[in-house]
Coordinates of C-alpha atoms and ligand atoms in Angstrom, one line a residue:
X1 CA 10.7 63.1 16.1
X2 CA 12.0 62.0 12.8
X3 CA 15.7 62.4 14.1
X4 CA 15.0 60.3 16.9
X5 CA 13.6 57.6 14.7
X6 CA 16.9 57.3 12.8
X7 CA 18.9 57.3 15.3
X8 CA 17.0 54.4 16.7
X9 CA 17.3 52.8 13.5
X10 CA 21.3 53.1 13.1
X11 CA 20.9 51.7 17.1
X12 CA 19.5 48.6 16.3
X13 CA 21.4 48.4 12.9
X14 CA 24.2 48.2 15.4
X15 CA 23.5 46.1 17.6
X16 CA 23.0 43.2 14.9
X17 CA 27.0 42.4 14.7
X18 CA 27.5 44.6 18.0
X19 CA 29.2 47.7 17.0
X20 CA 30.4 50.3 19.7
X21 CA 30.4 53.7 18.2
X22 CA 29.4 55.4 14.8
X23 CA 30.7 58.9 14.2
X24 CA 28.8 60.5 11.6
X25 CA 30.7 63.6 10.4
X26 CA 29.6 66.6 8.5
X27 CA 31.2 69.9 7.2
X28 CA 29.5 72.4 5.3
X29 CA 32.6 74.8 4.2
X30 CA 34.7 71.5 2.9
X31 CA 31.5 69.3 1.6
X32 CA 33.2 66.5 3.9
X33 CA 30.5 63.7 5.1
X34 CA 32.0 60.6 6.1
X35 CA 31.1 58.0 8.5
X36 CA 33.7 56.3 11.1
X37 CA 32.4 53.0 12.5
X38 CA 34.2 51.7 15.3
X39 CA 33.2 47.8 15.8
X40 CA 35.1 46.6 18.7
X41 CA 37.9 47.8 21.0
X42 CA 38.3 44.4 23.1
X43 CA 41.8 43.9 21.9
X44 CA 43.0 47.5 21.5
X45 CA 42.5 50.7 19.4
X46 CA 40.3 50.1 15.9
X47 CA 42.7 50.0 13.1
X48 CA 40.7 50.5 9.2
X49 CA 41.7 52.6 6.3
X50 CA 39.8 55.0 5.5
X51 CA 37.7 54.3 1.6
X52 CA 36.5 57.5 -0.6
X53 CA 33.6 55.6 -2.9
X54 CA 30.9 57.6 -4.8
X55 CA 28.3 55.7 -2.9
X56 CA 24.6 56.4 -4.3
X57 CA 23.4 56.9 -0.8
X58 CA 24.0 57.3 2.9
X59 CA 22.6 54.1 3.5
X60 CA 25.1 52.2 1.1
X61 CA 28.3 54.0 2.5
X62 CA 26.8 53.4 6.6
X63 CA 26.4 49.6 5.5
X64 CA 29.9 49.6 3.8
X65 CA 31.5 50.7 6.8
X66 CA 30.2 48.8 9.6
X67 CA 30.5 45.7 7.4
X68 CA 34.4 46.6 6.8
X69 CA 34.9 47.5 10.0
X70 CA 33.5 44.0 11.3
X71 CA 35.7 42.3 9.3
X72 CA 39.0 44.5 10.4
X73 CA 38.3 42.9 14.0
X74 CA 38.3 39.7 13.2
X75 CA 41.3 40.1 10.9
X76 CA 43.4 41.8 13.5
X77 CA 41.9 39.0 16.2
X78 CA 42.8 35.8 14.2
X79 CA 46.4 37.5 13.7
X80 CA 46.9 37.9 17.0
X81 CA 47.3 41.4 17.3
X82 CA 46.2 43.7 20.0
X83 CA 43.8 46.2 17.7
X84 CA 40.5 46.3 17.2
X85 CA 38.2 46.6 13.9
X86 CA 37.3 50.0 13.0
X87 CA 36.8 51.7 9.1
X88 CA 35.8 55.0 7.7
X89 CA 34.0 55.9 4.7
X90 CA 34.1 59.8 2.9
X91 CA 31.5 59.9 0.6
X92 CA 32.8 61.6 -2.7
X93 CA 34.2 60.7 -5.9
X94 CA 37.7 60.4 -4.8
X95 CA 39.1 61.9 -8.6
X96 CA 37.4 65.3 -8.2
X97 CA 36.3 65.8 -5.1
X98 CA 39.3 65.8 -3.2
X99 CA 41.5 68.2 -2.0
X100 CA 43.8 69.1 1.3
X101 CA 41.3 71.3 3.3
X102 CA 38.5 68.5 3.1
X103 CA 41.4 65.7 4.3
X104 CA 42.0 67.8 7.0
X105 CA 38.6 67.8 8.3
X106 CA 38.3 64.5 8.4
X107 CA 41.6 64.7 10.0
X108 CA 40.2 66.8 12.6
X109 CA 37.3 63.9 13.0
X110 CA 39.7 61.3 13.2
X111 CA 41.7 63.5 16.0
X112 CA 38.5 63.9 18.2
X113 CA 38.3 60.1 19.1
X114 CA 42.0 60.5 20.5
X115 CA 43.2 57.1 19.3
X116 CA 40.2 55.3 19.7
X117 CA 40.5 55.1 15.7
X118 CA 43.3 55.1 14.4
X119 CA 43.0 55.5 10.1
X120 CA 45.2 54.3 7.3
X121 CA 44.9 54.1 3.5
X122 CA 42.2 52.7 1.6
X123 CA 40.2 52.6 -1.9
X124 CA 40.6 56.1 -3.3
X125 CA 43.1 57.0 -1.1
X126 CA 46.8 57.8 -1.7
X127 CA 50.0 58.8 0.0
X128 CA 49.3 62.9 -0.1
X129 CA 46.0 62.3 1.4
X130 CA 47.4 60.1 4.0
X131 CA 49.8 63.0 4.8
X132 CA 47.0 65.6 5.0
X133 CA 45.4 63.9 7.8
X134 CA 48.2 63.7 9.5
X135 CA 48.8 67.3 9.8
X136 CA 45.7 67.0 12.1
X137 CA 46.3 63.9 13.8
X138 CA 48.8 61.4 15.1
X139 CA 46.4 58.8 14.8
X140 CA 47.5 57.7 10.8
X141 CA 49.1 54.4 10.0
X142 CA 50.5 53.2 6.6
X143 CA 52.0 56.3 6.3
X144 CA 55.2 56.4 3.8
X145 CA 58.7 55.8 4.8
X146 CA 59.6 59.5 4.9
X147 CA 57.4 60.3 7.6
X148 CA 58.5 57.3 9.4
X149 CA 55.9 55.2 8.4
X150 CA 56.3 51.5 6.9
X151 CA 55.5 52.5 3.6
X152 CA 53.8 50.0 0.6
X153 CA 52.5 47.4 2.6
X154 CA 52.1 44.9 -0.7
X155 CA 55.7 42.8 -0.1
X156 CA 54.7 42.3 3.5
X157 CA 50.9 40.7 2.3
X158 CA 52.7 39.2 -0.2
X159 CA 54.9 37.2 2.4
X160 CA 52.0 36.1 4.6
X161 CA 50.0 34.7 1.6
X162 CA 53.2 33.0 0.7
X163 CA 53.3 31.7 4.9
X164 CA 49.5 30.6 4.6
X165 CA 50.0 28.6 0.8
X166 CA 52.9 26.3 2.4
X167 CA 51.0 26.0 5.7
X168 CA 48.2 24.7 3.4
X169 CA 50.3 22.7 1.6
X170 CA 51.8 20.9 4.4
X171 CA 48.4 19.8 4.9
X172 CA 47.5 18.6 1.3
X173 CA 50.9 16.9 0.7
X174 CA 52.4 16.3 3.6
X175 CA 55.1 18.9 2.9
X176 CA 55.2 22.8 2.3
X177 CA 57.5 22.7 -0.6
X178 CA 56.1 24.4 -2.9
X179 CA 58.7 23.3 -5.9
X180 CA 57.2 21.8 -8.7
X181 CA 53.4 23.0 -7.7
X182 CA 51.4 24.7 -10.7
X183 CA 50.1 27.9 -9.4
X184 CA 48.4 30.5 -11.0
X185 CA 48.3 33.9 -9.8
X186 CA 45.3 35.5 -10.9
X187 CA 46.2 39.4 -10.7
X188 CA 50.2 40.5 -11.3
X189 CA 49.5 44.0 -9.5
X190 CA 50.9 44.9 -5.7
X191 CA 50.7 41.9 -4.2
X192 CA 50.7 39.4 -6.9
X193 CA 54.1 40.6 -8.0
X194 CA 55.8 39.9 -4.7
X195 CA 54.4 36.9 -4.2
X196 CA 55.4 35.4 -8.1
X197 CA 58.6 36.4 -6.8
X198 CA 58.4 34.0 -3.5
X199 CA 57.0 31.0 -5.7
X200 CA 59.3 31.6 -8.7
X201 CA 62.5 31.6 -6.1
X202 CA 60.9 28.0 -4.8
X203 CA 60.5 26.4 -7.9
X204 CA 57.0 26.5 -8.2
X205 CA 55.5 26.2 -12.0
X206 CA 53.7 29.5 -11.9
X207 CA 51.2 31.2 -14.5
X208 CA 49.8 34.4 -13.9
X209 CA 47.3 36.7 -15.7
X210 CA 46.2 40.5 -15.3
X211 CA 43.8 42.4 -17.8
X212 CA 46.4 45.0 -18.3
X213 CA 49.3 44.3 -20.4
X214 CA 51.7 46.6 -19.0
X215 CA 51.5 44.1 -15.5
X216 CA 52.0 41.6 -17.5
X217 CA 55.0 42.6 -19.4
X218 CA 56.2 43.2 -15.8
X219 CA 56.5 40.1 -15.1
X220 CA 57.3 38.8 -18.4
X221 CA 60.3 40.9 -17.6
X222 CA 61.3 39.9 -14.4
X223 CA 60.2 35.9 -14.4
X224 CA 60.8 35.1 -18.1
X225 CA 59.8 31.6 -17.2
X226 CA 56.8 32.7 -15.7
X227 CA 53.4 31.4 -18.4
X228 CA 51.0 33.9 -19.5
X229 CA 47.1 32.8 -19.4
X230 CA 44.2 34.5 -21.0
X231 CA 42.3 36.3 -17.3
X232 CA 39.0 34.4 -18.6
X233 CA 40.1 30.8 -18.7
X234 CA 42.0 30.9 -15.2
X235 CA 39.1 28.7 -14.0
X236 CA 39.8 26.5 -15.9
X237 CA 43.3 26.2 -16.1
X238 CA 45.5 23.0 -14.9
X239 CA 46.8 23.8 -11.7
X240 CA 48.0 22.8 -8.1
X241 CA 47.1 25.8 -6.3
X242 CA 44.9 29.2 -7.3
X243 CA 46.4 32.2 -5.4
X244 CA 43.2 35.1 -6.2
X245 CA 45.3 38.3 -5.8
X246 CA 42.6 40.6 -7.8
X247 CA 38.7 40.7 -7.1
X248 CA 36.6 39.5 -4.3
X249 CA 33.9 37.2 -5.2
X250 CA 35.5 34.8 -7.5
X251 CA 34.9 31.7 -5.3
X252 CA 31.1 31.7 -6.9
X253 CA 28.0 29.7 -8.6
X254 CA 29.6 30.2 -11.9
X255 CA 33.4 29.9 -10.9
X256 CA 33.7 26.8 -8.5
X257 CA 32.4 24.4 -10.4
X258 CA 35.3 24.6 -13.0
X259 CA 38.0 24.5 -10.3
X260 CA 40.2 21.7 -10.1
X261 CA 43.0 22.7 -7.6
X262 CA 43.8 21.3 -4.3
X263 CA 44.5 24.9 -2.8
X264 CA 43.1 28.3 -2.8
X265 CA 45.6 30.7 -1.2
X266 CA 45.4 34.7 -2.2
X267 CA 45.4 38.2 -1.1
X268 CA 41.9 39.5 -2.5
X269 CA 39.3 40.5 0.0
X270 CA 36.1 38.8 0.2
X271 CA 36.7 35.8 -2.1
X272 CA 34.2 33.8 -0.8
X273 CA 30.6 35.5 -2.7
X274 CA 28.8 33.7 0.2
X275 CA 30.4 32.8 3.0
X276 CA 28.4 30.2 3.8
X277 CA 27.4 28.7 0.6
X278 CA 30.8 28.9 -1.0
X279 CA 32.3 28.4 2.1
X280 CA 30.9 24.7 2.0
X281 CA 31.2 23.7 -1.4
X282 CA 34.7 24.5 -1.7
X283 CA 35.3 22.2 1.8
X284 CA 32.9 19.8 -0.5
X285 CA 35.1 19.7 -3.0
X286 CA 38.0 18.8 -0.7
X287 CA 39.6 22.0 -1.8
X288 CA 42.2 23.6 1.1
X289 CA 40.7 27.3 1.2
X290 CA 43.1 29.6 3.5
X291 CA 41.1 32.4 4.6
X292 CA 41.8 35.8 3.0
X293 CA 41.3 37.5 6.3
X294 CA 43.9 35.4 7.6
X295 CA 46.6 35.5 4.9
X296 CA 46.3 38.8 3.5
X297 CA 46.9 40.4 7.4
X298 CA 50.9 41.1 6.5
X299 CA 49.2 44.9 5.5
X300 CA 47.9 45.0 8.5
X301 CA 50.6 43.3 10.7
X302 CA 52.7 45.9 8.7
X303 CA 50.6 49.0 10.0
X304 CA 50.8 47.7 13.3
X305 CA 54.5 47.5 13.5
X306 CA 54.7 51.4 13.2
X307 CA 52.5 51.9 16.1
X308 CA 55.7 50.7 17.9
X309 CA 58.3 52.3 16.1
X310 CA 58.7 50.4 12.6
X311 CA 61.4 47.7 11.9
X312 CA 60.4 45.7 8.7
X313 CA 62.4 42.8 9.9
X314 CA 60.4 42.4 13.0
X315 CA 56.9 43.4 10.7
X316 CA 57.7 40.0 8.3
X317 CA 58.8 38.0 11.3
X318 CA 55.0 38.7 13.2
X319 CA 53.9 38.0 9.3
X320 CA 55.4 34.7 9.1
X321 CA 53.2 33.6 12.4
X322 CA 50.2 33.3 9.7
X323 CA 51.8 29.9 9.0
X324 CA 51.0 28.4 12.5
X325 CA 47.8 30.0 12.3
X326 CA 47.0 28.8 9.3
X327 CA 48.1 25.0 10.4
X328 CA 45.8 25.6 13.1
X329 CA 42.9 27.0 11.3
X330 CA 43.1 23.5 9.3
X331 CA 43.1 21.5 12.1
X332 CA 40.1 22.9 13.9
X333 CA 38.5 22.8 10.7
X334 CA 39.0 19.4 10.4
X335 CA 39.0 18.4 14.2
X336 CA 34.9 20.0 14.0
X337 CA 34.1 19.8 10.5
X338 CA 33.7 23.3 9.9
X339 CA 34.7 25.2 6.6
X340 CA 37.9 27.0 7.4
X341 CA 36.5 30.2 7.1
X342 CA 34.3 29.3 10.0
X343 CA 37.0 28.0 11.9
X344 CA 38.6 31.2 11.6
X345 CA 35.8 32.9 12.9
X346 CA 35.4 31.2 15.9
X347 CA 39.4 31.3 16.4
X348 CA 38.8 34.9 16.2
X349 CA 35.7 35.1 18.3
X350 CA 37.4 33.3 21.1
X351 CA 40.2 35.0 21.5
X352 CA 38.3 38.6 21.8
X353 CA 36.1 36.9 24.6
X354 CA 38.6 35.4 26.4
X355 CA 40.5 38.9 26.7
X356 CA 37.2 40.8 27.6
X357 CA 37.1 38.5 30.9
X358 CA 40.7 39.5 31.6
X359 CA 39.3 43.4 30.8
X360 CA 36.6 42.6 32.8
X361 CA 38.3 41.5 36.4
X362 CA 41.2 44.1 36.1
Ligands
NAD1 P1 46.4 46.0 -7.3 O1 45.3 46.8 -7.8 O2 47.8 46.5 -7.3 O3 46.5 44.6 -8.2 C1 45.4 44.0 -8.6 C2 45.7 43.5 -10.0 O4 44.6 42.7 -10.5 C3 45.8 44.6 -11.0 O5 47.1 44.5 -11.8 C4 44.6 44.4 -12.0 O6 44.9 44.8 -13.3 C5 44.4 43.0 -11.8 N1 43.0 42.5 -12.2 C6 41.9 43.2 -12.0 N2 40.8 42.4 -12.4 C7 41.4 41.3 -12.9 C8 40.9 40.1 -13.5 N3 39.5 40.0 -13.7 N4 41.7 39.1 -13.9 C9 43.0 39.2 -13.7 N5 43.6 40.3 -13.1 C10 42.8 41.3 -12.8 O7 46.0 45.5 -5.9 P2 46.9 44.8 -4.8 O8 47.3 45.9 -3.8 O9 47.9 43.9 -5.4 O10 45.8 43.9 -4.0 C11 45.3 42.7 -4.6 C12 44.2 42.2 -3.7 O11 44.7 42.0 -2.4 C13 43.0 43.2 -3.6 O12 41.8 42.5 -3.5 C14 43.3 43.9 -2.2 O13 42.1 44.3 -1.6 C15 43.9 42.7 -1.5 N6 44.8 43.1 -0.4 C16 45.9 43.9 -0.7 C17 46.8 44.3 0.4 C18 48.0 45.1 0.1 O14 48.9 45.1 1.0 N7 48.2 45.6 -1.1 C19 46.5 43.9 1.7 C20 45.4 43.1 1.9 C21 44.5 42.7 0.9

């Protein structure tokens, strides 16, 4: 009785956003419980890392999961690629809890959907875990270059955030040259580094900040020109165009109000704290916002490429389509006076039920 009433509860949860399939999986001898969530398989297998997060409950980790696999649909959708949206969750504190005989029981998880799911790297996840689950299963992306895989992901992100700031600069000035712009990049880490390297090479003013020195002194090393700024005033600083490349939820109550920029271009996830709300005031402000989703997909495009064998060249040449998209995200914004965030979502939308009529008469 009481199992049927949570199963009918995860059921409905489900059918709120429409997800397929939720795996729930246990293992007594490793500790292992994790949770794969498979949201939609329109366009092709579900791609999603897998996240290892000390979540306080089973509840937390299940909503995690279904709302990151969501969003790896329409992120893979909007760029065009023939994957679905799919994450996992192990719940666990990824520090000390880890080890090779739990990774490859999840493995073993993984392997049961036959490529239904295929897994990749996430939060608390590194290489050596990566390669433990891959001793069980085929069905591992974002795997290093050793093992044939694409390897760091971050230069190829970097490059489409780059391909989504000039596409949204073509629209606030008429041309994508980005020389002369100030742009600060707020998070010198992965990504951020790559991309100073793109704006610095165009002559773009850039200022970056980080809260750890040593990223800093990175750059400092590298980009000598490149200005310094104190991580709690970036809201406030002068500039052209703000590329977020550390937290989610910085376009917010507190922070918008202070921004003065024409552009917001970045690779952090989430940025907008509420879609909607934010979402509006920043197309209020007559601020371009290119959607994170969107831009940040070069990981993603990257993965992709070595379902197919990998070629970098051909992963940043798929990257550099985010510009069109981009262009075209702005103008359907524009054309129906939607945020661009919405317009992205629809774009998205339409292209997954468009292919499920062609599913659906072959
Ligand atoms: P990272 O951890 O290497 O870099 C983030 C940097 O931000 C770190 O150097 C950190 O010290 C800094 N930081 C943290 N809080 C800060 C603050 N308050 N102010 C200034 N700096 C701060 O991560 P990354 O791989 O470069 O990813 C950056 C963002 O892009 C993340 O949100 C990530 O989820 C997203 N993203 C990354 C990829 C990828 O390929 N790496 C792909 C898609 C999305």
């Amino acid at each position: 009785m009481a199992q049927s009433l949570v199963e009918s509860t995860v059921l409905s949860h489900m059918a709120l956003k429409n997800h397929e399939q939720i795996v729930f999986c246990q293992d007594h001898s490793t500790g292992l419980k994790a949770i794969i969530a498979i949201h939609n398989t329109v366009l092709g297998p579900a791609l999603g890392g897998t996240r290892m997060w000390n979540y306080t409950n089973e509840a937390e980790a299940l909503n995690d999961v279904m709302r990151l696999s969501r969003g790896m649909t329409y992120k893979a959708a909007i760029s065009g690629l023939n994957l679905g949206g799919g994450k996992a969750v192990i719940i666990g504190d990824s520090r000390t809890q880890k080890n090779e005989a739990l990774m490859r029981r999840f493995g073993k998880f993984v392997d049961s959907l036959a490529g239904k799911y295929i897994t990749a790297e996430d939060v608390g996840m590194g290489p050596s875990d990566m390669e433990w689950i891959h001793d069980e299963t085929e069905h591992v992306a974002g795997l290093p270059e050793t093992f044939g895989g694409g390897g760091d992901p971050s230069p190829v992100t970097a490059y489409g955030v780059y391909m989504g700031m000039k596409a949204s600069a073509n629209k606030a000035y008429g041309s994508d040259s980005l020389s002369g712009k100030k742009v600060v990049v707020q998070g010198a880490g992965h990504v951020g580094q790559y991309l100073v390297d793109y704006l610095v090479k165009e002559g773009a003013v850039v200022s970056v900040c980080d809260i750890f020195q040593d990223r800093i002194d990175a750059i400092s090393k590298t980009h000598p020109g490149v200005k310094v700024i104190d991580p709690a005033s970036v809201y406030d600083a002068d500039m052209d165009i703000y590329a977020p490349c550390a937290l989610g939820a910085i376009l917010n109550d507190e922070t918008l109000p202070k921004l003065k920029c024409q552009i917001i271009a970045g690779a952090a996830n989430n940025q907008l704290q509420d879609e909607v709300k934010h979402g509006k005031i920043v197309t209020d402000k007559g601020i371009i916002y290119a959607p994170d989703f969107l831009i940040n997909a070069g990981g993603l495009i990257n993965c992709y490429s070595e379902l197919e064998g990998y070629n970098r060249e051909r992963a940043l040449e798929k990257t550099e389509k985010i510009y069109n998209t981009t262009l075209e995200i702005i103008n359907y914004s524009n054309a129906n006076k939607v945020p661009t965030y919405q317009a992205a979502n629809e774009m998205a939308e339409a292209r997954i039920d468009s292919i499920a009529k062609i599913n659906a008469v072959l």
